[in-house]
PDB file of C-alpha atoms and ligand atoms in Angstrom:
ATOM      1  CA  ARG A 234      60.987  29.004 -52.004  1.00  0.00           C
ATOM      2  CA  ARG A 235      57.801  26.946 -51.768  1.00  0.00           C
ATOM      3  CA  HIS A 236      54.589  28.007 -50.047  1.00  0.00           C
ATOM      4  CA  LEU A 237      51.325  26.187 -49.454  1.00  0.00           C
ATOM      5  CA  THR A 238      48.643  28.844 -49.713  1.00  0.00           C
ATOM      6  CA  GLY A 239      45.896  26.713 -51.206  1.00  0.00           C
ATOM      7  CA  ILE A 240      44.975  23.497 -53.044  1.00  0.00           C
ATOM      8  CA  ALA A 241      44.345  25.665 -56.035  1.00  0.00           C
ATOM      9  CA  HIS A 242      48.085  26.088 -56.498  1.00  0.00           C
ATOM     10  CA  LEU A 243      49.045  22.461 -56.213  1.00  0.00           C
ATOM     11  CA  SER A 244      49.608  20.298 -59.326  1.00  0.00           C
ATOM     12  CA  LEU A 245      48.228  16.735 -59.435  1.00  0.00           C
ATOM     13  CA  PRO A 246      51.716  15.202 -59.094  1.00  0.00           C
ATOM     14  CA  GLU A 247      52.351  17.468 -56.045  1.00  0.00           C
ATOM     15  CA  ILE A 248      49.096  16.313 -54.469  1.00  0.00           C
ATOM     16  CA  HIS A 249      49.986  12.653 -54.993  1.00  0.00           C
ATOM     17  CA  HIS A 250      53.540  13.302 -53.693  1.00  0.00           C
ATOM     18  CA  LEU A 251      52.231  14.942 -50.511  1.00  0.00           C
ATOM     19  CA  LEU A 252      49.687  12.165 -49.825  1.00  0.00           C
ATOM     20  CA  ASN A 253      52.346   9.470 -50.388  1.00  0.00           C
ATOM     21  CA  LEU A 254      54.863  11.285 -48.166  1.00  0.00           C
ATOM     22  CA  ALA A 255      52.175  11.703 -45.511  1.00  0.00           C
ATOM     23  CA  GLU A 256      51.471   7.991 -45.654  1.00  0.00           C
ATOM     24  CA  SER A 257      55.089   7.365 -44.803  1.00  0.00           C
ATOM     25  CA  GLU A 258      55.015   9.832 -41.863  1.00  0.00           C
ATOM     26  CA  ILE A 259      52.254   7.908 -40.105  1.00  0.00           C
ATOM     27  CA  ALA A 260      54.809   5.330 -38.864  1.00  0.00           C
ATOM     28  CA  VAL A 261      56.867   8.112 -37.209  1.00  0.00           C
ATOM     29  CA  SER A 262      53.994   9.242 -35.009  1.00  0.00           C
ATOM     30  CA  ARG A 263      53.148   5.635 -34.172  1.00  0.00           C
ATOM     31  CA  SER A 264      56.675   4.686 -33.238  1.00  0.00           C
ATOM     32  CA  ARG A 265      58.160   5.002 -29.750  1.00  0.00           C
ATOM     33  CA  ASP A 266      60.762   7.652 -30.607  1.00  0.00           C
ATOM     34  CA  LYS A 267      58.449   9.856 -32.819  1.00  0.00           C
ATOM     35  CA  LYS A 268      61.447  11.732 -34.208  1.00  0.00           C
ATOM     36  CA  LYS A 269      62.961  12.437 -37.663  1.00  0.00           C
ATOM     37  CA  SER A 270      65.675  14.949 -38.403  1.00  0.00           C
ATOM     38  CA  ALA A 271      64.349  16.334 -41.670  1.00  0.00           C
ATOM     39  CA  LEU A 272      63.838  19.838 -40.163  1.00  0.00           C
ATOM     40  CA  LYS A 273      66.760  19.742 -37.702  1.00  0.00           C
ATOM     41  CA  GLY A 274      68.116  23.254 -37.290  1.00  0.00           C
ATOM     42  CA  ARG A 275      65.067  24.805 -38.930  1.00  0.00           C
ATOM     43  CA  THR A 276      62.750  27.286 -37.128  1.00  0.00           C
ATOM     44  CA  GLN A 277      58.965  27.141 -37.508  1.00  0.00           C
ATOM     45  CA  ILE A 278      56.700  29.826 -36.144  1.00  0.00           C
ATOM     46  CA  ASN A 279      52.966  29.256 -35.803  1.00  0.00           C
ATOM     47  CA  LEU A 280      51.019  32.499 -36.059  1.00  0.00           C
ATOM     48  CA  PHE A 281      47.313  31.985 -35.403  1.00  0.00           C
ATOM     49  CA  PHE A 282      45.037  35.046 -35.469  1.00  0.00           C
ATOM     50  CA  GLU A 283      42.003  32.782 -35.060  1.00  0.00           C
ATOM     51  CA  ALA A 284      41.295  30.067 -32.477  1.00  0.00           C
ATOM     52  CA  SER A 285      42.469  26.567 -33.202  1.00  0.00           C
ATOM     53  CA  THR A 286      42.876  23.236 -31.381  1.00  0.00           C
ATOM     54  CA  ARG A 287      43.571  20.645 -34.057  1.00  0.00           C
ATOM     55  CA  THR A 288      45.497  22.638 -36.664  1.00  0.00           C
ATOM     56  CA  GLN A 289      47.809  24.481 -34.284  1.00  0.00           C
ATOM     57  CA  ALA A 290      48.556  21.456 -32.088  1.00  0.00           C
ATOM     58  CA  SER A 291      49.243  19.206 -35.040  1.00  0.00           C
ATOM     59  CA  PHE A 292      51.510  21.710 -36.766  1.00  0.00           C
ATOM     60  CA  GLU A 293      53.449  22.086 -33.511  1.00  0.00           C
ATOM     61  CA  LEU A 294      53.740  18.280 -33.115  1.00  0.00           C
ATOM     62  CA  ALA A 295      54.556  17.855 -36.807  1.00  0.00           C
ATOM     63  CA  GLY A 296      57.408  20.361 -36.589  1.00  0.00           C
ATOM     64  CA  LYS A 297      58.749  18.802 -33.375  1.00  0.00           C
ATOM     65  CA  ARG A 298      58.628  15.312 -34.816  1.00  0.00           C
ATOM     66  CA  LEU A 299      60.656  16.560 -37.769  1.00  0.00           C
ATOM     67  CA  GLY A 300      63.217  17.990 -35.475  1.00  0.00           C
ATOM     68  CA  ALA A 301      62.413  21.729 -35.961  1.00  0.00           C
ATOM     69  CA  ASP A 302      62.501  24.430 -33.258  1.00  0.00           C
ATOM     70  CA  VAL A 303      58.852  25.405 -32.990  1.00  0.00           C
ATOM     71  CA  MET A 304      57.526  28.632 -31.574  1.00  0.00           C
ATOM     72  CA  ASN A 305      53.825  29.320 -31.041  1.00  0.00           C
ATOM     73  CA  MET A 306      53.244  33.024 -31.348  1.00  0.00           C
ATOM     74  CA  SER A 307      50.684  34.092 -28.781  1.00  0.00           C
ATOM     75  CA  VAL A 308      48.649  36.640 -30.776  1.00  0.00           C
ATOM     76  CA  ALA A 309      46.431  37.342 -27.783  1.00  0.00           C
ATOM     77  CA  ASN A 310      49.520  38.672 -25.854  1.00  0.00           C
ATOM     78  CA  SER A 311      51.291  40.204 -28.815  1.00  0.00           C
ATOM     79  CA  SER A 312      51.593  43.754 -30.085  1.00  0.00           C
ATOM     80  CA  VAL A 313      48.646  42.934 -32.440  1.00  0.00           C
ATOM     81  CA  LYS A 314      46.662  44.011 -29.457  1.00  0.00           C
ATOM     82  CA  LYS A 315      48.348  47.456 -29.619  1.00  0.00           C
ATOM     83  CA  GLY A 316      47.302  47.863 -33.242  1.00  0.00           C
ATOM     84  CA  GLU A 317      50.263  46.333 -35.097  1.00  0.00           C
ATOM     85  CA  THR A 318      49.209  45.207 -38.583  1.00  0.00           C
ATOM     86  CA  LEU A 319      49.445  41.654 -39.970  1.00  0.00           C
ATOM     87  CA  ILE A 320      52.236  42.608 -42.297  1.00  0.00           C
ATOM     88  CA  ASP A 321      54.253  44.463 -39.613  1.00  0.00           C
ATOM     89  CA  THR A 322      53.831  41.492 -37.284  1.00  0.00           C
ATOM     90  CA  ALA A 323      54.905  39.100 -39.972  1.00  0.00           C
ATOM     91  CA  MET A 324      57.904  41.234 -41.050  1.00  0.00           C
ATOM     92  CA  THR A 325      59.015  41.442 -37.420  1.00  0.00           C
ATOM     93  CA  LEU A 326      58.965  37.662 -37.112  1.00  0.00           C
ATOM     94  CA  ASN A 327      60.575  37.382 -40.540  1.00  0.00           C
ATOM     95  CA  ALA A 328      63.543  39.403 -39.260  1.00  0.00           C
ATOM     96  CA  MET A 329      64.178  36.603 -36.746  1.00  0.00           C
ATOM     97  CA  GLN A 330      64.997  34.270 -39.668  1.00  0.00           C
ATOM     98  CA  PRO A 331      62.282  31.568 -39.410  1.00  0.00           C
ATOM     99  CA  ASP A 332      62.270  28.902 -42.147  1.00  0.00           C
ATOM    100  CA  ILE A 333      58.550  28.219 -42.023  1.00  0.00           C
ATOM    101  CA  LEU A 334      55.621  30.444 -40.955  1.00  0.00           C
ATOM    102  CA  VAL A 335      52.285  28.721 -40.374  1.00  0.00           C
ATOM    103  CA  VAL A 336      49.490  31.278 -40.500  1.00  0.00           C
ATOM    104  CA  ARG A 337      45.831  31.265 -39.720  1.00  0.00           C
ATOM    105  CA  HIS A 338      43.903  34.537 -40.326  1.00  0.00           C
ATOM    106  CA  HIS A 339      40.254  35.592 -40.530  1.00  0.00           C
ATOM    107  CA  ALA A 340      40.693  37.409 -43.860  1.00  0.00           C
ATOM    108  CA  ALA A 341      40.639  35.484 -47.149  1.00  0.00           C
ATOM    109  CA  GLY A 342      43.837  36.102 -49.066  1.00  0.00           C
ATOM    110  CA  ALA A 343      45.789  37.359 -46.076  1.00  0.00           C
ATOM    111  CA  VAL A 344      48.127  34.316 -46.020  1.00  0.00           C
ATOM    112  CA  ALA A 345      48.968  34.618 -49.734  1.00  0.00           C
ATOM    113  CA  LEU A 346      49.689  38.349 -49.300  1.00  0.00           C
ATOM    114  CA  LEU A 347      51.983  37.567 -46.424  1.00  0.00           C
ATOM    115  CA  ALA A 348      53.830  34.914 -48.487  1.00  0.00           C
ATOM    116  CA  GLN A 349      54.792  37.601 -50.964  1.00  0.00           C
ATOM    117  CA  LYS A 350      56.446  39.719 -48.262  1.00  0.00           C
ATOM    118  CA  VAL A 351      58.476  37.331 -46.097  1.00  0.00           C
ATOM    119  CA  ASP A 352      61.691  35.394 -46.916  1.00  0.00           C
ATOM    120  CA  CYS A 353      60.542  32.004 -45.577  1.00  0.00           C
ATOM    121  CA  SER A 354      58.028  29.344 -46.626  1.00  0.00           C
ATOM    122  CA  VAL A 355      54.435  30.121 -45.577  1.00  0.00           C
ATOM    123  CA  VAL A 356      51.654  27.624 -44.967  1.00  0.00           C
ATOM    124  CA  ASN A 357      48.018  28.494 -44.945  1.00  0.00           C
ATOM    125  CA  ALA A 358      46.375  27.119 -41.780  1.00  0.00           C
ATOM    126  CA  GLY A 359      43.047  28.621 -42.796  1.00  0.00           C
ATOM    127  CA  ASP A 360      42.294  32.069 -44.256  1.00  0.00           C
ATOM    128  CA  GLY A 361      38.739  33.263 -43.815  1.00  0.00           C
ATOM    129  CA  ALA A 362      36.248  31.350 -45.972  1.00  0.00           C
ATOM    130  CA  HIS A 363      38.914  30.844 -48.631  1.00  0.00           C
ATOM    131  CA  GLU A 364      41.137  27.721 -48.122  1.00  0.00           C
ATOM    132  CA  HIS A 365      42.388  25.296 -45.504  1.00  0.00           C
ATOM    133  CA  PRO A 366      44.637  23.146 -47.652  1.00  0.00           C
ATOM    134  CA  THR A 367      46.123  20.887 -45.018  1.00  0.00           C
ATOM    135  CA  GLN A 368      42.616  19.935 -43.835  1.00  0.00           C
ATOM    136  CA  ALA A 369      41.680  18.872 -47.333  1.00  0.00           C
ATOM    137  CA  LEU A 370      44.949  16.828 -47.641  1.00  0.00           C
ATOM    138  CA  LEU A 371      44.303  15.074 -44.371  1.00  0.00           C
ATOM    139  CA  ASP A 372      40.694  14.384 -45.356  1.00  0.00           C
ATOM    140  CA  ALA A 373      41.895  12.913 -48.678  1.00  0.00           C
ATOM    141  CA  LEU A 374      44.521  10.800 -46.934  1.00  0.00           C
ATOM    142  CA  THR A 375      41.866   9.455 -44.488  1.00  0.00           C
ATOM    143  CA  ILE A 376      39.510   8.565 -47.350  1.00  0.00           C
ATOM    144  CA  ARG A 377      42.240   7.008 -49.469  1.00  0.00           C
ATOM    145  CA  ARG A 378      43.388   4.784 -46.664  1.00  0.00           C
ATOM    146  CA  ARG A 379      39.897   3.651 -45.841  1.00  0.00           C
ATOM    147  CA  LYS A 380      38.507   3.234 -49.389  1.00  0.00           C
ATOM    148  CA  GLY A 381      41.706   2.392 -51.324  1.00  0.00           C
ATOM    149  CA  GLN A 382      41.269   5.243 -53.822  1.00  0.00           C
ATOM    150  CA  ILE A 383      39.329   8.499 -54.246  1.00  0.00           C
ATOM    151  CA  ALA A 384      38.595   8.433 -58.016  1.00  0.00           C
ATOM    152  CA  GLY A 385      35.017   7.409 -58.606  1.00  0.00           C
ATOM    153  CA  LEU A 386      33.801   7.869 -55.010  1.00  0.00           C
ATOM    154  CA  THR A 387      30.749  10.017 -54.270  1.00  0.00           C
ATOM    155  CA  VAL A 388      31.480  12.500 -51.483  1.00  0.00           C
ATOM    156  CA  ALA A 389      28.649  14.546 -49.966  1.00  0.00           C
ATOM    157  CA  ILE A 390      29.800  17.717 -48.281  1.00  0.00           C
ATOM    158  CA  CYS A 391      26.917  18.787 -46.028  1.00  0.00           C
ATOM    159  CA  GLY A 392      25.932  21.946 -44.146  1.00  0.00           C
ATOM    160  CA  ASP A 393      27.396  25.428 -43.842  1.00  0.00           C
ATOM    161  CA  VAL A 394      29.312  25.489 -47.146  1.00  0.00           C
ATOM    162  CA  LEU A 395      28.997  29.270 -47.309  1.00  0.00           C
ATOM    163  CA  HIS A 396      31.428  29.985 -44.461  1.00  0.00           C
ATOM    164  CA  SER A 397      33.619  26.934 -44.929  1.00  0.00           C
ATOM    165  CA  ARG A 398      37.251  27.083 -46.107  1.00  0.00           C
ATOM    166  CA  VAL A 399      37.313  23.343 -45.447  1.00  0.00           C
ATOM    167  CA  ALA A 400      34.549  22.784 -48.063  1.00  0.00           C
ATOM    168  CA  ARG A 401      36.290  24.915 -50.602  1.00  0.00           C
ATOM    169  CA  SER A 402      39.660  23.153 -50.272  1.00  0.00           C
ATOM    170  CA  ASN A 403      37.953  19.800 -50.310  1.00  0.00           C
ATOM    171  CA  ILE A 404      35.985  20.551 -53.397  1.00  0.00           C
ATOM    172  CA  LEU A 405      39.151  21.513 -55.262  1.00  0.00           C
ATOM    173  CA  LEU A 406      41.175  18.540 -53.987  1.00  0.00           C
ATOM    174  CA  LEU A 407      38.449  15.836 -54.366  1.00  0.00           C
ATOM    175  CA  ASN A 408      37.646  17.026 -57.918  1.00  0.00           C
ATOM    176  CA  ALA A 409      41.315  16.935 -58.780  1.00  0.00           C
ATOM    177  CA  LEU A 410      41.476  13.348 -57.520  1.00  0.00           C
ATOM    178  CA  GLY A 411      38.424  12.282 -59.552  1.00  0.00           C
ATOM    179  CA  ALA A 412      35.702  12.033 -56.982  1.00  0.00           C
ATOM    180  CA  ASN A 413      32.056  12.989 -57.673  1.00  0.00           C
ATOM    181  CA  VAL A 414      31.516  15.828 -55.270  1.00  0.00           C
ATOM    182  CA  ARG A 415      28.159  16.863 -53.956  1.00  0.00           C
ATOM    183  CA  VAL A 416      27.214  19.762 -51.683  1.00  0.00           C
ATOM    184  CA  VAL A 417      24.052  19.428 -49.574  1.00  0.00           C
ATOM    185  CA  ALA A 418      22.798  22.559 -47.899  1.00  0.00           C
ATOM    186  CA  PRO A 419      19.952  25.075 -47.685  1.00  0.00           C
ATOM    187  CA  SER A 420      20.417  27.730 -50.368  1.00  0.00           C
ATOM    188  CA  THR A 421      21.123  30.318 -47.597  1.00  0.00           C
ATOM    189  CA  LEU A 422      24.287  28.375 -46.666  1.00  0.00           C
ATOM    190  CA  LEU A 423      25.697  28.040 -50.164  1.00  0.00           C
ATOM    191  CA  PRO A 424      27.991  30.607 -51.816  1.00  0.00           C
ATOM    192  CA  ALA A 425      26.844  32.115 -55.129  1.00  0.00           C
ATOM    193  CA  GLY A 426      28.277  30.256 -58.095  1.00  0.00           C
ATOM    194  CA  ILE A 427      29.074  27.041 -56.213  1.00  0.00           C
ATOM    195  CA  GLU A 428      27.809  25.071 -59.252  1.00  0.00           C
ATOM    196  CA  ASN A 429      30.790  26.397 -61.164  1.00  0.00           C
ATOM    197  CA  MET A 430      33.209  24.598 -58.802  1.00  0.00           C
ATOM    198  CA  GLY A 431      32.328  21.164 -60.325  1.00  0.00           C
ATOM    199  CA  VAL A 432      29.836  20.088 -57.690  1.00  0.00           C
ATOM    200  CA  THR A 433      26.285  18.830 -57.816  1.00  0.00           C
ATOM    201  CA  VAL A 434      23.981  20.805 -55.560  1.00  0.00           C
ATOM    202  CA  PHE A 435      21.320  19.269 -53.341  1.00  0.00           C
ATOM    203  CA  HIS A 436      19.012  21.008 -50.870  1.00  0.00           C
ATOM    204  CA  ARG A 437      17.654  17.809 -49.238  1.00  0.00           C
ATOM    205  CA  MET A 438      19.674  15.315 -47.220  1.00  0.00           C
ATOM    206  CA  ASP A 439      17.701  12.299 -48.487  1.00  0.00           C
ATOM    207  CA  GLU A 440      18.583  13.188 -52.136  1.00  0.00           C
ATOM    208  CA  GLY A 441      22.143  14.369 -51.430  1.00  0.00           C
ATOM    209  CA  LEU A 442      23.160  11.394 -49.359  1.00  0.00           C
ATOM    210  CA  GLU A 443      21.630   8.691 -51.505  1.00  0.00           C
ATOM    211  CA  GLY A 444      24.529   6.370 -52.657  1.00  0.00           C
ATOM    212  CA  ALA A 445      27.222   8.505 -51.038  1.00  0.00           C
ATOM    213  CA  ASP A 446      30.468   6.754 -50.107  1.00  0.00           C
ATOM    214  CA  VAL A 447      31.566   9.562 -47.786  1.00  0.00           C
ATOM    215  CA  VAL A 448      29.451  11.934 -45.744  1.00  0.00           C
ATOM    216  CA  MET A 449      31.440  14.950 -44.727  1.00  0.00           C
ATOM    217  CA  MET A 450      29.659  17.175 -42.212  1.00  0.00           C
ATOM    218  CA  LEU A 451      30.567  20.844 -41.670  1.00  0.00           C
ATOM    219  CA  ARG A 452      30.287  22.956 -38.548  1.00  0.00           C
ATOM    220  CA  LEU A 453      27.431  25.452 -38.514  1.00  0.00           C
ATOM    221  CA  GLN A 454      29.523  28.661 -38.174  1.00  0.00           C
ATOM    222  CA  ARG A 455      26.967  30.737 -36.219  1.00  0.00           C
ATOM    223  CA  GLU A 456      29.645  33.178 -35.119  1.00  0.00           C
ATOM    224  CA  ARG A 457      30.040  34.280 -38.817  1.00  0.00           C
ATOM    225  CA  MET A 458      26.291  34.809 -39.327  1.00  0.00           C
ATOM    226  CA  GLU A 459      24.245  37.790 -38.615  1.00  0.00           C
ATOM    227  CA  GLY A 460      20.990  38.130 -36.695  1.00  0.00           C
ATOM    228  CA  ALA A 461      18.063  36.982 -38.821  1.00  0.00           C
ATOM    229  CA  PHE A 462      20.169  34.611 -40.903  1.00  0.00           C
ATOM    230  CA  VAL A 463      21.179  32.382 -37.983  1.00  0.00           C
ATOM    231  CA  PRO A 464      19.091  29.228 -38.316  1.00  0.00           C
ATOM    232  CA  SER A 465      17.320  27.757 -35.299  1.00  0.00           C
ATOM    233  CA  VAL A 466      19.365  24.817 -34.093  1.00  0.00           C
ATOM    234  CA  ARG A 467      16.351  22.592 -33.699  1.00  0.00           C
ATOM    235  CA  GLU A 468      15.116  23.216 -37.242  1.00  0.00           C
ATOM    236  CA  TYR A 469      18.679  22.928 -38.628  1.00  0.00           C
ATOM    237  CA  PHE A 470      19.247  19.548 -36.924  1.00  0.00           C
ATOM    238  CA  ARG A 471      15.920  18.235 -38.084  1.00  0.00           C
ATOM    239  CA  HIS A 472      16.616  18.985 -41.726  1.00  0.00           C
ATOM    240  CA  PHE A 473      20.433  18.813 -42.010  1.00  0.00           C
ATOM    241  CA  GLY A 474      21.827  17.249 -38.856  1.00  0.00           C
ATOM    242  CA  LEU A 475      23.316  13.830 -39.469  1.00  0.00           C
ATOM    243  CA  ASP A 476      21.477  11.223 -37.422  1.00  0.00           C
ATOM    244  CA  ALA A 477      20.942   7.447 -37.896  1.00  0.00           C
ATOM    245  CA  GLN A 478      18.010   7.860 -40.248  1.00  0.00           C
ATOM    246  CA  LYS A 479      19.853  10.252 -42.610  1.00  0.00           C
ATOM    247  CA  LEU A 480      23.054   8.229 -42.557  1.00  0.00           C
ATOM    248  CA  GLY A 481      20.945   5.315 -43.654  1.00  0.00           C
ATOM    249  CA  TRP A 482      20.377   7.072 -46.956  1.00  0.00           C
ATOM    250  CA  ALA A 483      24.058   6.882 -47.783  1.00  0.00           C
ATOM    251  CA  LYS A 484      25.803   3.627 -48.953  1.00  0.00           C
ATOM    252  CA  ALA A 485      26.212   0.921 -46.364  1.00  0.00           C
ATOM    253  CA  GLY A 486      29.610   1.508 -44.638  1.00  0.00           C
ATOM    254  CA  ALA A 487      29.774   5.113 -45.779  1.00  0.00           C
ATOM    255  CA  LEU A 488      32.438   7.078 -43.983  1.00  0.00           C
ATOM    256  CA  VAL A 489      31.359   9.804 -41.630  1.00  0.00           C
ATOM    257  CA  MET A 490      33.779  12.744 -41.452  1.00  0.00           C
ATOM    258  CA  HIS A 491      33.913  16.105 -39.715  1.00  0.00           C
ATOM    259  CA  PRO A 492      36.839  18.462 -39.636  1.00  0.00           C
ATOM    260  CA  GLY A 493      36.077  19.629 -36.080  1.00  0.00           C
ATOM    261  CA  PRO A 494      35.303  21.352 -33.926  1.00  0.00           C
ATOM    262  CA  MET A 495      31.911  19.690 -33.864  1.00  0.00           C
ATOM    263  CA  ASN A 496      28.645  21.054 -32.654  1.00  0.00           C
ATOM    264  CA  ARG A 497      27.062  17.848 -31.327  1.00  0.00           C
ATOM    265  CA  GLY A 498      23.330  17.907 -31.778  1.00  0.00           C
ATOM    266  CA  VAL A 499      23.542  20.754 -34.324  1.00  0.00           C
ATOM    267  CA  GLU A 500      25.099  19.299 -37.491  1.00  0.00           C
ATOM    268  CA  ILE A 501      25.745  15.799 -36.162  1.00  0.00           C
ATOM    269  CA  ALA A 502      24.193  13.522 -33.539  1.00  0.00           C
ATOM    270  CA  SER A 503      26.613  12.380 -30.827  1.00  0.00           C
ATOM    271  CA  GLY A 504      25.838   8.730 -31.559  1.00  0.00           C
ATOM    272  CA  ILE A 505      26.944   9.144 -35.200  1.00  0.00           C
ATOM    273  CA  ALA A 506      30.018  11.167 -34.331  1.00  0.00           C
ATOM    274  CA  ASP A 507      31.105   8.358 -31.960  1.00  0.00           C
ATOM    275  CA  GLY A 508      29.641   5.572 -34.078  1.00  0.00           C
ATOM    276  CA  PRO A 509      31.326   2.736 -36.069  1.00  0.00           C
ATOM    277  CA  GLN A 510      31.234   4.664 -39.371  1.00  0.00           C
ATOM    278  CA  SER A 511      32.916   7.710 -37.954  1.00  0.00           C
ATOM    279  CA  VAL A 512      36.613   8.394 -38.887  1.00  0.00           C
ATOM    280  CA  ILE A 513      36.747  11.766 -37.134  1.00  0.00           C
ATOM    281  CA  GLU A 514      39.583  10.721 -34.766  1.00  0.00           C
ATOM    282  CA  GLU A 515      41.464   9.170 -37.642  1.00  0.00           C
ATOM    283  CA  GLN A 516      41.238  12.537 -39.454  1.00  0.00           C
ATOM    284  CA  VAL A 517      43.005  14.118 -36.523  1.00  0.00           C
ATOM    285  CA  GLU A 518      45.795  11.499 -36.587  1.00  0.00           C
ATOM    286  CA  MET A 519      46.229  12.019 -40.360  1.00  0.00           C
ATOM    287  CA  GLY A 520      46.520  15.736 -39.640  1.00  0.00           C
ATOM    288  CA  VAL A 521      49.881  15.284 -37.976  1.00  0.00           C
ATOM    289  CA  ALA A 522      51.149  13.110 -40.850  1.00  0.00           C
ATOM    290  CA  VAL A 523      49.951  15.512 -43.540  1.00  0.00           C
ATOM    291  CA  ARG A 524      51.486  18.541 -41.790  1.00  0.00           C
ATOM    292  CA  MET A 525      54.779  16.700 -41.452  1.00  0.00           C
ATOM    293  CA  ALA A 526      54.679  15.918 -45.123  1.00  0.00           C
ATOM    294  CA  VAL A 527      53.849  19.498 -46.094  1.00  0.00           C
ATOM    295  CA  MET A 528      56.679  20.938 -44.044  1.00  0.00           C
ATOM    296  CA  GLU A 529      59.225  18.381 -45.206  1.00  0.00           C
ATOM    297  CA  TRP A 530      58.178  19.203 -48.787  1.00  0.00           C
ATOM    298  CA  LEU A 531      58.415  22.936 -48.177  1.00  0.00           C
ATOM    299  CA  ALA A 532      61.870  22.528 -46.677  1.00  0.00           C
ATOM    300  CA  GLY A 533      62.912  20.750 -49.846  1.00  0.00           C
ATOM    301  CA  ASP A 534      63.790  17.512 -48.142  1.00  0.00           C
ATOM    302  CA  GLY A 535      60.686  15.622 -49.151  1.00  0.00           C
ATOM    303  CA  GLY A 536      62.178  14.232 -52.396  1.00  0.00           C
ATOM    304  CA  GLU A 537      61.198  15.365 -55.867  1.00  0.00           C
ATOM    305  CA  THR A 538      57.610  15.669 -56.842  1.00  0.00           C
ATOM    306  CA  ALA A 539      56.238  12.718 -58.785  1.00  0.00           C
TER     307      ALA A 539
HETATM  308  N1  LIG B 199      39.622  21.522 -38.418  1.00  0.00           N
HETATM  309  C1  LIG B 199      40.217  22.594 -37.845  1.00  0.00           C
HETATM  310  O1  LIG B 199      40.785  23.466 -38.515  1.00  0.00           O
HETATM  311  O2  LIG B 199      40.157  22.586 -36.492  1.00  0.00           O
HETATM  312  P1  LIG B 199      40.790  23.738 -35.574  1.00  0.00           P
HETATM  313  O3  LIG B 199      39.981  25.045 -35.788  1.00  0.00           O
HETATM  314  O4  LIG B 199      40.600  23.216 -34.127  1.00  0.00           O
HETATM  315  O5  LIG B 199      42.197  23.927 -35.919  1.00  0.00           O
END
């Protein structure tokens, strides 16, 4: 049985296979019928212990477009509120014979742990500050479609890298695909040892964005910060918020990306988020295609890996 717990566990042929399969899924969502039968008869359960708009909605749509029966577990109204553990909750759902369990949890490693316990395929929809593999795949698909290829591109990942599972998965995936990956952030928002992940570190936006083909902004995750370490929004935006002047330091026509949800006026100016270089809505569309590809692959109906 296959799982997708992180980009770290994907081979390069598997990455290319998933991106190519996702490319072919785009047409399904754009067609009038929006239906395939690859997951007909299969049961998918979405189990989100943290809030989500994009990931949960797109996994639900992806499953339905593949013909699966999809159930969204409402954690807020579940026995988790009575103290049931993650594993007990998962084993209870496992006993109902799902084929795919899509899990988001606040603890890094929780999804991989769960994958060892249940009988079905498990997809990581974000675990703490660890990984968010389908976000990285949809980002890569968006870049590849816009720029033709990823190898040789310079991608600047900017902002709150410390708390970002999106950054971590993107660093792994973009490096595997041959991009030059930069991180641009104040040292307080970078994890220790980030240099060892194959990135070049910058602490100033003018230096980090110079010559970048892609500018990927991250949400300032203030809810994960404590007291004195929460930066002032005004200061943060002045130094690290993407506005027209800072975007001017990147290459002409550089792509502006953000995984969402955005804090407008904190890490990105509204005019840039909605501007001509922004591919933020395209990222959302690619999210459905990538999640269809991942689940088709997990179900074993996505063809052999390249
Ligand atoms: N990018 C992302 O994971 O968004 P959600 O938290 O809305 O799912």
